[in-house]
Short mmCIF file of C-alpha atoms in Angstrom, two decimals:
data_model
loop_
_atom_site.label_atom_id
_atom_site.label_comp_id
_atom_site.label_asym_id
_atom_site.label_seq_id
_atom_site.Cartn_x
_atom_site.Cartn_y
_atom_site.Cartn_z
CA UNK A 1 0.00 0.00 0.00
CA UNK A 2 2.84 2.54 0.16
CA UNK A 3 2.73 5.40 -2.22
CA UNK A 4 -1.32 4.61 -2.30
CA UNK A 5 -3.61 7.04 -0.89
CA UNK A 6 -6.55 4.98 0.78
CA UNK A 7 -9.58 5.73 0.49
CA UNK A 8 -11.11 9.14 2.99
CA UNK A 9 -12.43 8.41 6.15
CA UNK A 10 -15.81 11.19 6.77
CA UNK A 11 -15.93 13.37 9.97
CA UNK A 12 -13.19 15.60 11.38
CA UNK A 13 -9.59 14.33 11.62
CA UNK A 14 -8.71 11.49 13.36
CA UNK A 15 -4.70 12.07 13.49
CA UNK A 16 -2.62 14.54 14.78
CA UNK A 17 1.20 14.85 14.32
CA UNK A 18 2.70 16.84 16.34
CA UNK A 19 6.63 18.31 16.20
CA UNK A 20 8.72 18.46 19.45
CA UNK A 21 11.86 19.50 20.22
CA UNK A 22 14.23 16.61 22.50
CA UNK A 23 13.16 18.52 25.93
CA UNK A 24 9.71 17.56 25.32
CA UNK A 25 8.63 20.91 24.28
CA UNK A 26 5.37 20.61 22.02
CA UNK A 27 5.07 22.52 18.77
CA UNK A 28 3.67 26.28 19.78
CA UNK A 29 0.16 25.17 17.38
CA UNK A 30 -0.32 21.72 19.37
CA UNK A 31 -3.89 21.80 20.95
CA UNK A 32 -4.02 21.45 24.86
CA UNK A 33 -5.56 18.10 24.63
CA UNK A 34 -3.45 16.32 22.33
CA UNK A 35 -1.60 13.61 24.57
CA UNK A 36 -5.15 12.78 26.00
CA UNK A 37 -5.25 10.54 22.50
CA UNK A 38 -6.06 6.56 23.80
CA UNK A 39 -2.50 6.28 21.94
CA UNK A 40 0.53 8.49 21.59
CA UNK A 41 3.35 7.35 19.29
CA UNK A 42 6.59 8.54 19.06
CA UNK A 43 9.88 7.36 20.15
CA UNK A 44 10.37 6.45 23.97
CA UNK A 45 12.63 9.09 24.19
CA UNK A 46 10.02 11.78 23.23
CA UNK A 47 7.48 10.01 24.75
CA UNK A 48 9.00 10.39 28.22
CA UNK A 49 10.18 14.33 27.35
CA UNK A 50 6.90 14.93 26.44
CA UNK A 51 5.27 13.74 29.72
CA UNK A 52 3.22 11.12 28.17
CA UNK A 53 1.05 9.23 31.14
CA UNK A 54 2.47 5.26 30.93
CA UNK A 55 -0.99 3.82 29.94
CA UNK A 56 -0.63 6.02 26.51
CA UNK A 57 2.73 5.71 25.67
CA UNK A 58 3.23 3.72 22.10
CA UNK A 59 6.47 3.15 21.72
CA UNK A 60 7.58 3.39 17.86
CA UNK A 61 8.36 -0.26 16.79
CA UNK A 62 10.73 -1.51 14.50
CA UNK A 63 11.14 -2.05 11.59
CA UNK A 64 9.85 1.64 11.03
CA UNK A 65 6.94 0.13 8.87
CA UNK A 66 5.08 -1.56 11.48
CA UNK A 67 4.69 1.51 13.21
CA UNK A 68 2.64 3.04 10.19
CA UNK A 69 0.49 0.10 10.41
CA UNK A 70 -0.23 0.25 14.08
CA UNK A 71 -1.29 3.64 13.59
CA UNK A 72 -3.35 3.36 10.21
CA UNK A 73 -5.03 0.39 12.13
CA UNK A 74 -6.15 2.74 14.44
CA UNK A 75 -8.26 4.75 11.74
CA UNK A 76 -10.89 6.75 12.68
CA UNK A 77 -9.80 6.93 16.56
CA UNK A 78 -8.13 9.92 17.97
CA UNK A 79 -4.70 9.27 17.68
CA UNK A 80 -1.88 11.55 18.04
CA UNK A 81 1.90 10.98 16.66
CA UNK A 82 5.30 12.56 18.56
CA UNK A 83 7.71 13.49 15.72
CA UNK A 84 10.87 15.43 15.93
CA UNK A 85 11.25 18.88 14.30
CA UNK A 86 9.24 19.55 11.26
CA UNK A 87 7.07 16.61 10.59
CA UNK A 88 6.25 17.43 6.89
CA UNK A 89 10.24 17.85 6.36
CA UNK A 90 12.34 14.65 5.67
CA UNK A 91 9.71 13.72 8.69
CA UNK A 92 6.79 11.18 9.14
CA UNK A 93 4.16 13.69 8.35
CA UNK A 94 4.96 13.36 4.81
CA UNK A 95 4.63 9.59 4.80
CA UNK A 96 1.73 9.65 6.45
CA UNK A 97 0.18 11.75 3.64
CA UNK A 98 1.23 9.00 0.48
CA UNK A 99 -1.43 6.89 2.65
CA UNK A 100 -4.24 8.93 4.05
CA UNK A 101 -6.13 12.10 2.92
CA UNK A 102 -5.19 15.34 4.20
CA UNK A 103 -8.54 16.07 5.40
CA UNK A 104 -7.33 12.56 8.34
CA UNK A 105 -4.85 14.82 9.31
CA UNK A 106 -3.83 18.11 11.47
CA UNK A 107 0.15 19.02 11.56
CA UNK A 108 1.57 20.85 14.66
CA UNK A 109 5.25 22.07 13.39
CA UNK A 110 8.06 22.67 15.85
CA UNK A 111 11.50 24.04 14.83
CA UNK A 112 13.22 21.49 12.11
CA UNK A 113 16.50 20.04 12.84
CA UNK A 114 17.88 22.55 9.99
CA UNK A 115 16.78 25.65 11.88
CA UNK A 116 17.98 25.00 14.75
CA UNK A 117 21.05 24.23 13.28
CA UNK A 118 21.50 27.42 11.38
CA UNK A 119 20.32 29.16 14.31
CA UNK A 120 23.61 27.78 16.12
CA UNK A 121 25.53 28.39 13.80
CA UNK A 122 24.55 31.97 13.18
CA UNK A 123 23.59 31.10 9.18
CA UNK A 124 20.88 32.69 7.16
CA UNK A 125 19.55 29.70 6.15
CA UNK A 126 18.75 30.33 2.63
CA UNK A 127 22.74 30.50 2.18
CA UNK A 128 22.72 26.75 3.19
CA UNK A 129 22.66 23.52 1.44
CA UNK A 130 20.36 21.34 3.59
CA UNK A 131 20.68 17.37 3.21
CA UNK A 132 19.03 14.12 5.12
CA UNK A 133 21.66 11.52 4.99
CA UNK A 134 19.55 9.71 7.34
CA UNK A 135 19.20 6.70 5.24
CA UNK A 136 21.82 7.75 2.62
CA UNK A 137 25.50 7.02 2.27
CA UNK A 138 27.79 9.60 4.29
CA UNK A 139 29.68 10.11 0.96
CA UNK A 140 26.88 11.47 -0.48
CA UNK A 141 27.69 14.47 1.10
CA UNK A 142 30.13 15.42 -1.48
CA UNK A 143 27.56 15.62 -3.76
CA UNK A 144 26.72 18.89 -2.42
CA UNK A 145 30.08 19.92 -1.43
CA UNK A 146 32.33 22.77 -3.22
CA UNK A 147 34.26 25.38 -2.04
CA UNK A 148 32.67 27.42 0.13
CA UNK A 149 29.65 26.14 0.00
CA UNK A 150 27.85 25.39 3.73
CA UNK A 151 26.07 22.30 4.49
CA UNK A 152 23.86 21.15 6.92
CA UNK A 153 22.90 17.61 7.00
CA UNK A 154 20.60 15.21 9.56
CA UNK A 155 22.56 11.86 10.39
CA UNK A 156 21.82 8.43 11.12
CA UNK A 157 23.55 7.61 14.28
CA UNK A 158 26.46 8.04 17.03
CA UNK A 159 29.13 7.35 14.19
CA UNK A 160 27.46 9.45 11.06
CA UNK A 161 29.37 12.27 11.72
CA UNK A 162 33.07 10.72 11.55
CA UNK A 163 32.18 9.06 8.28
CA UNK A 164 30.83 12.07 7.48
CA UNK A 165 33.69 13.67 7.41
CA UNK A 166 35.91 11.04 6.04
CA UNK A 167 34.25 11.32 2.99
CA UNK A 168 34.97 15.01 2.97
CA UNK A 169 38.58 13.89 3.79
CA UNK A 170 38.97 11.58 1.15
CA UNK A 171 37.53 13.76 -1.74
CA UNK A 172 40.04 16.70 -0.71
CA UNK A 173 38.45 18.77 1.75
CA UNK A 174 40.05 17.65 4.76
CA UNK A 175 40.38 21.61 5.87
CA UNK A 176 36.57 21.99 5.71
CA UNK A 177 34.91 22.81 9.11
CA UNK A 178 32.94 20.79 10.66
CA UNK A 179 30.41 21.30 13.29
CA UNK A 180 28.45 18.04 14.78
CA UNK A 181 25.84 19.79 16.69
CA UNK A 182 24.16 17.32 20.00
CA UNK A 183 20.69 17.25 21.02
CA UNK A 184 19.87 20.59 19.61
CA UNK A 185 16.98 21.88 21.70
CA UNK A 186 17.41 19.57 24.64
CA UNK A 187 19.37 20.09 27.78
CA UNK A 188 22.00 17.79 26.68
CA UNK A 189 22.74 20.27 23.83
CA UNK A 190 26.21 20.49 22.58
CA UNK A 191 28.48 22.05 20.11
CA UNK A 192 31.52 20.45 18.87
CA UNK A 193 33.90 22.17 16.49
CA UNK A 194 36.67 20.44 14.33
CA UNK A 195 37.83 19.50 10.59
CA UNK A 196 37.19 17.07 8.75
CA UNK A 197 40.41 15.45 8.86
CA UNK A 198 40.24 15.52 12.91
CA UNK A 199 36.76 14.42 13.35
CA UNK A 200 36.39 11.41 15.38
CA UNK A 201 33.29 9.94 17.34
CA UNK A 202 31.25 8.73 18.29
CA UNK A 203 29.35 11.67 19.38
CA UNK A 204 25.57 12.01 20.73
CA UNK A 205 22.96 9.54 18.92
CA UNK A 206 20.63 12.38 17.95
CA UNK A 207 23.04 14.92 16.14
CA UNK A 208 23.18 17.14 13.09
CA UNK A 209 26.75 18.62 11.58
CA UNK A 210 27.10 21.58 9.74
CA UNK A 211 30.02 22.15 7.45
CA UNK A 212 31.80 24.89 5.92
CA UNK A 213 33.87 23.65 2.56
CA UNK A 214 37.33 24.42 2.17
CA UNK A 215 39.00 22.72 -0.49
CA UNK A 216 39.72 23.34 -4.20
CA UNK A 217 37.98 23.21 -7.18
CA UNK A 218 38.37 20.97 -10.28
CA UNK A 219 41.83 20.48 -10.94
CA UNK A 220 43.51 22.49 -14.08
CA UNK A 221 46.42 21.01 -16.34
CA UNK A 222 48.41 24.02 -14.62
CA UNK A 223 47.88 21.83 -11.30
CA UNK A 224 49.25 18.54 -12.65
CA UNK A 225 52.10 17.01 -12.56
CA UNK A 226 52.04 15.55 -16.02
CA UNK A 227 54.51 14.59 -19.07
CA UNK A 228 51.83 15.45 -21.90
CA UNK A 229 49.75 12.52 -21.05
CA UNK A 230 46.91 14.44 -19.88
CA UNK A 231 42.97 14.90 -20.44
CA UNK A 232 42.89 18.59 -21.75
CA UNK A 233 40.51 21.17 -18.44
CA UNK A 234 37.24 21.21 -21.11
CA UNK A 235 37.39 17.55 -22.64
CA UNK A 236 37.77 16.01 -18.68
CA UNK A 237 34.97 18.70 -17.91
CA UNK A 238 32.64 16.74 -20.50
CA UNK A 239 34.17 13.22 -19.55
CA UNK A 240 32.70 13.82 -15.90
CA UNK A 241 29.48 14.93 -17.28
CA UNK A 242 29.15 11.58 -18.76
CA UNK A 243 29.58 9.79 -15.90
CA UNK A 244 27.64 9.26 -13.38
CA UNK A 245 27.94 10.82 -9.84
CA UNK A 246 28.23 8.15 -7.01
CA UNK A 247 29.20 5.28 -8.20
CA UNK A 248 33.15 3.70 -8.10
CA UNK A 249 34.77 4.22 -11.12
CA UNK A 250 37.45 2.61 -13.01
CA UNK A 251 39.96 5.13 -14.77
CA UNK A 252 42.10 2.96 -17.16
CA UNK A 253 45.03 4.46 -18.57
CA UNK A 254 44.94 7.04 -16.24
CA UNK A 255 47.84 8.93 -16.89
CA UNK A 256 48.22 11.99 -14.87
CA UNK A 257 44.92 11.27 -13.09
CA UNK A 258 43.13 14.38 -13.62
CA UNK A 259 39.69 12.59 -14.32
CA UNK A 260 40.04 10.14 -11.13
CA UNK A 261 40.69 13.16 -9.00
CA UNK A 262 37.45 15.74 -10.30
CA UNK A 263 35.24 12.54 -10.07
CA UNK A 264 36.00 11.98 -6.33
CA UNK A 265 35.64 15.34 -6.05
CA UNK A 266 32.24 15.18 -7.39
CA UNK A 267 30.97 12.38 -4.87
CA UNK A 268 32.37 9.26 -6.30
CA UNK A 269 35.30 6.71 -5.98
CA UNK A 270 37.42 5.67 -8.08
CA UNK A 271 40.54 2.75 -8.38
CA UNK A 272 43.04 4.31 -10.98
CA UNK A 273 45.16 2.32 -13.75
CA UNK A 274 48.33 2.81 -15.47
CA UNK A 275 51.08 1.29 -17.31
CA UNK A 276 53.89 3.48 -17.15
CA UNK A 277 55.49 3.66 -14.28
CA UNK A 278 56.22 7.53 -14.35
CA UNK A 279 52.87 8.44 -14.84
CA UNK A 280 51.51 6.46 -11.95
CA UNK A 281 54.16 7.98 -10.23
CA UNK A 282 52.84 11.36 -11.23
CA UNK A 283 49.35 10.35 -10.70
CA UNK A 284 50.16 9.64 -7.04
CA UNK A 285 51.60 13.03 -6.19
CA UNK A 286 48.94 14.54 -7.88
CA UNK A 287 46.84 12.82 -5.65
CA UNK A 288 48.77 13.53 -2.47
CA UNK A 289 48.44 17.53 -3.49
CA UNK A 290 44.67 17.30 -4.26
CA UNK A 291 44.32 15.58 -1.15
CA UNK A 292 42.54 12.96 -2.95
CA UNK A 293 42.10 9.31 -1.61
CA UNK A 294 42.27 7.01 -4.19
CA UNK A 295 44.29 3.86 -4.83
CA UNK A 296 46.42 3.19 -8.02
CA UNK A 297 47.17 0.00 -9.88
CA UNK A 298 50.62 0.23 -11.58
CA UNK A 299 50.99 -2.64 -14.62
CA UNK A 300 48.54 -3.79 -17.39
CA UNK A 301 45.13 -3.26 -16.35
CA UNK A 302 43.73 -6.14 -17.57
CA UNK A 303 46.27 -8.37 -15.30
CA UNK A 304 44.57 -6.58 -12.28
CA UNK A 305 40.74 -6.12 -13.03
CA UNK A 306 39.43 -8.71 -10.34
CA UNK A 307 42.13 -7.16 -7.17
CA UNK A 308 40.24 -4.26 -7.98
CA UNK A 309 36.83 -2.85 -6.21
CA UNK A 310 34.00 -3.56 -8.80
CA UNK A 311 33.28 -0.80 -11.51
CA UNK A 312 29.89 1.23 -11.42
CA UNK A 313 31.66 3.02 -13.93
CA UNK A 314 34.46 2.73 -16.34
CA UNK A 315 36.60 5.40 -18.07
CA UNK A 316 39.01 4.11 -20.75
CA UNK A 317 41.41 7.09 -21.59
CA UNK A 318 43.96 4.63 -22.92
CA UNK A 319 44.59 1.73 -25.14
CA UNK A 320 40.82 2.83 -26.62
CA UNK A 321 41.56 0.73 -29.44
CA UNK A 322 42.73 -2.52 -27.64
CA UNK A 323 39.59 -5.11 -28.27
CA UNK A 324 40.78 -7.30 -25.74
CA UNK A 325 40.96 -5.19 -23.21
CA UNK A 326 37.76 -3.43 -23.93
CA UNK A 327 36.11 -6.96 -23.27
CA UNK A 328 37.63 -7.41 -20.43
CA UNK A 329 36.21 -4.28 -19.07
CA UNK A 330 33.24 -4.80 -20.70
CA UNK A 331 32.42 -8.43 -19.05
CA UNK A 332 33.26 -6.67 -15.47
CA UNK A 333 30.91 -3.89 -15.75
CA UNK A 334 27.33 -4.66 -14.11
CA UNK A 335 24.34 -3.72 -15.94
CA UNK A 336 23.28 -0.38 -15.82
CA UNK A 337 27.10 0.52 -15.42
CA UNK A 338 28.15 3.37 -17.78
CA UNK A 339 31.00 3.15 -19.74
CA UNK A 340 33.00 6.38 -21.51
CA UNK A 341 35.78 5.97 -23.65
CA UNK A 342 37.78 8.97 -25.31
CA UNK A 343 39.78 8.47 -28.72
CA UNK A 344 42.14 10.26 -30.05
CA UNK A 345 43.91 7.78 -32.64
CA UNK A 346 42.57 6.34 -36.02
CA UNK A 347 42.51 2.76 -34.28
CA UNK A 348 40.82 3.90 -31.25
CA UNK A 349 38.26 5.92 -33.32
CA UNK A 350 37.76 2.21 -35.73
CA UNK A 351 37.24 0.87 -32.57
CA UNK A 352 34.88 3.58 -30.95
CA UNK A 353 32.77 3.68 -34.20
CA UNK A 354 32.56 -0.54 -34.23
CA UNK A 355 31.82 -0.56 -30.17
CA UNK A 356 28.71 2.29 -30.91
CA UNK A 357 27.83 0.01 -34.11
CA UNK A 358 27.38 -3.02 -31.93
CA UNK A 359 26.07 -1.83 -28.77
CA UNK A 360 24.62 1.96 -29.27
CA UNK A 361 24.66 4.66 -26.90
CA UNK A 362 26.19 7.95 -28.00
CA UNK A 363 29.51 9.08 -30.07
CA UNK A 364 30.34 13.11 -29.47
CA UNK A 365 33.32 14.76 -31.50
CA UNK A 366 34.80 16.78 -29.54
CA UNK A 367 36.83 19.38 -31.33
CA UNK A 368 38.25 22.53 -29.73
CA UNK A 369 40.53 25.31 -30.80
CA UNK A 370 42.77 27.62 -28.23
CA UNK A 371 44.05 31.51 -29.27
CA UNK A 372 47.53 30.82 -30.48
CA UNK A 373 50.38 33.31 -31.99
CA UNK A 374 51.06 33.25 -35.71
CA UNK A 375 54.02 35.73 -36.45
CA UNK A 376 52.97 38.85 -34.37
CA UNK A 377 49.07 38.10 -34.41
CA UNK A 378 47.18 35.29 -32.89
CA UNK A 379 44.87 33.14 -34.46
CA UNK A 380 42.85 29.86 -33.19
CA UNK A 381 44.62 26.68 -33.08
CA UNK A 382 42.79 23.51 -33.30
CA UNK A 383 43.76 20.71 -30.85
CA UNK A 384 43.25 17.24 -31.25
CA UNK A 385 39.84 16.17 -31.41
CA UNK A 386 38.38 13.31 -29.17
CA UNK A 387 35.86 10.88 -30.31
CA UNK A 388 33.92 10.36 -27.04
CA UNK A 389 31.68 7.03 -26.86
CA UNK A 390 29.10 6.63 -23.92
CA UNK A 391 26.80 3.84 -23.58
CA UNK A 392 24.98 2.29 -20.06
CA UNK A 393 25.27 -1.48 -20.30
CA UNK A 394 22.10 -3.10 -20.70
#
């Protein structure tokens, strides 16, 4: 039944959600009467802060689902639910209303988690990037993170916070500030101020953390340690447009690194390849600088596929037109995996042009031209253009 509104119950409403803060305090809206409901749900914690009499107390069950059901079963009785914050955001309120009418329902908001965050941090909160990585990944916190951008995002638990900010670490913004604010609006309310590299836990269960970005932006050949062997600052702009954000990605041939390093950056992982021994070298230093975690497989890559974390993704900057190690990759990449590969050589181009012929997806010429000198005037120069080929695996 999720996601199905059931069909209206007549008469006035029958359930009440109501938003508290962790000392008990009731939203300012909430109606005298509305713990005198036969049942009050919420989470023991609230329950008790709230003053709940025993006899009324409904504890929330878990899993989370069975509590919805033990309170639609009570349809049509007067029935009030304890929620934290805001109910109707990234709160119960909202599921509530993918089941039931809105007419079944009156909504007492307190202050959400994000106010009272902003309000301790002293930031207009309209200058904030707000996030619920309550049942999300920590590391998808960098998909919101830049520099200077500020963030403030709900957790899960007592740990959240220092993988949190090892994400942040990892994807080069180990300098960024990071608050991990406890209990907000309860008298165990604390502040605790760090960086991401130094944050450890585990702090209070019930926490939000608020962080201010500090790191760089994405990477420019002028940053790179490099020996030519490098994806030019507006073709690796359009390379990480074709891939997608999240997911682990495999960077074969990957030279200076420069693609590896703006896709971590960008919320992803990623397990780099390369040949030459120099270039991994360089790869790793340009790493270290970006302070970007990342490991790096030094050899043939197709000696070292299965050591490797498995591919949501797969980048193939060199050896484009090798067919045997395109299957290689090919037979490792899950369905609905993405695969980009960039030519810049007749053979890889045969092969790009065969690979799109067999299996689809897109082919993109990228062709670009840079203000040059000629004699005493300047003209545009074209550079080498790059046959890109996309395609998500069926």
């Amino acid at each position: 039944m999720a996601g199905t509104v059931r069909g209206a119950q007549d008469g006035p409403p029958w359930l009440t959600v109501v938003g508290c803060l962790p000392s008990g305090a009731l939203a300012p809206t909430a109606p005298a009467d509305v713990l005198a409901a036969d049942h009050v749900f919420g989470a023991a914690r609230l329950l008790a802060a709230a003053g709940v009499p025993e006899g009324k107390r409904a504890p929330w069950p878990r899993p989370f689902q069975d509590g919805i059901e033990a309170v639609l079963a009570r349809r049509g009785r007067p029935t009030t639910v304890l929620a934290s914050g805001d109910p109707l955001h990234h709160g119960i309120a909202a599921t509530f209303l993918r089941q039931l009418a809105p007419s079944e329902m009156t909504i007492h908001p307190a202050p959400s988690a994000f106010s009272l965050a902003a309000a301790a941090m002293r930031w207009p909160l309209e200058t904030v990037e707000t996030v619920s990585l309550h049942t999300l990944p920590a590391r998808d916190i960098l998909l919101h993170a830049k520099p200077g951008q500020r963030i403030i995002a709900l957790t899960r638990d007592a740990d959240a916070p220092a993988a949190i900010a090892a994400a942040l670490a990892g994807a080069g913004y180990g300098d960024s500030e990071v608050h991990v604010l406890e209990a907000l609006g309860g008298p165990d309310e604390a502040v605790h101020a760090t960086t991401a590299d130094l944050c450890a836990g585990p702090f209070h269960p019930l926490n939000v953390v608020a962080v201010a970005c500090v790191g760089k932006g994405p990477v420019t050949v002028d940053d790179l340690h490099h020996d030519g062997c490098v994806t030019r600052d507006e073709v690796r702009a359009i390379t990480i447009a074709a891939l997608p954000q999240g997911a682990h990605l495999w960077d074969i041939g990957a030279g200076s690194g420069a693609v590896a390093i703006d896709f971590v950056r960008r919320g992803g992982t990623a397990t780099l390849f390369e040949r030459d021994g120099d270039r991994a070298e360089a790869a790793r230093r340009n790493l270290i600088v970006s302070k970007v975690k990342a490991p790096i497989v030094v050899g043939s890559a197709i000696d070292h596929l299965d050591d490797a974390l498995p591919p949501g993704a797969i980048f193939l900057g060199g050896g484009v037109g090798d067919e045997a190690l395109f299957q290689a990759l090919w037979e490792r990449l899950p369905a609905g995996g993405t695969f980009v590969s960039n030519a810049v050589t007749l053979s890889g181009e045969e092969a790009s042009m065969a690979r799109f012929g067999r299996l689809g997806g897109t082919l993109t010429r990228i062709q670009l031209s840079h203000a040059a000198p000629v004699g005493r005037l300047m003209a545009m120069r074209p550079a080498m253009s790059v046959l890109q080929w996309r395609v998500v695996k069926p």
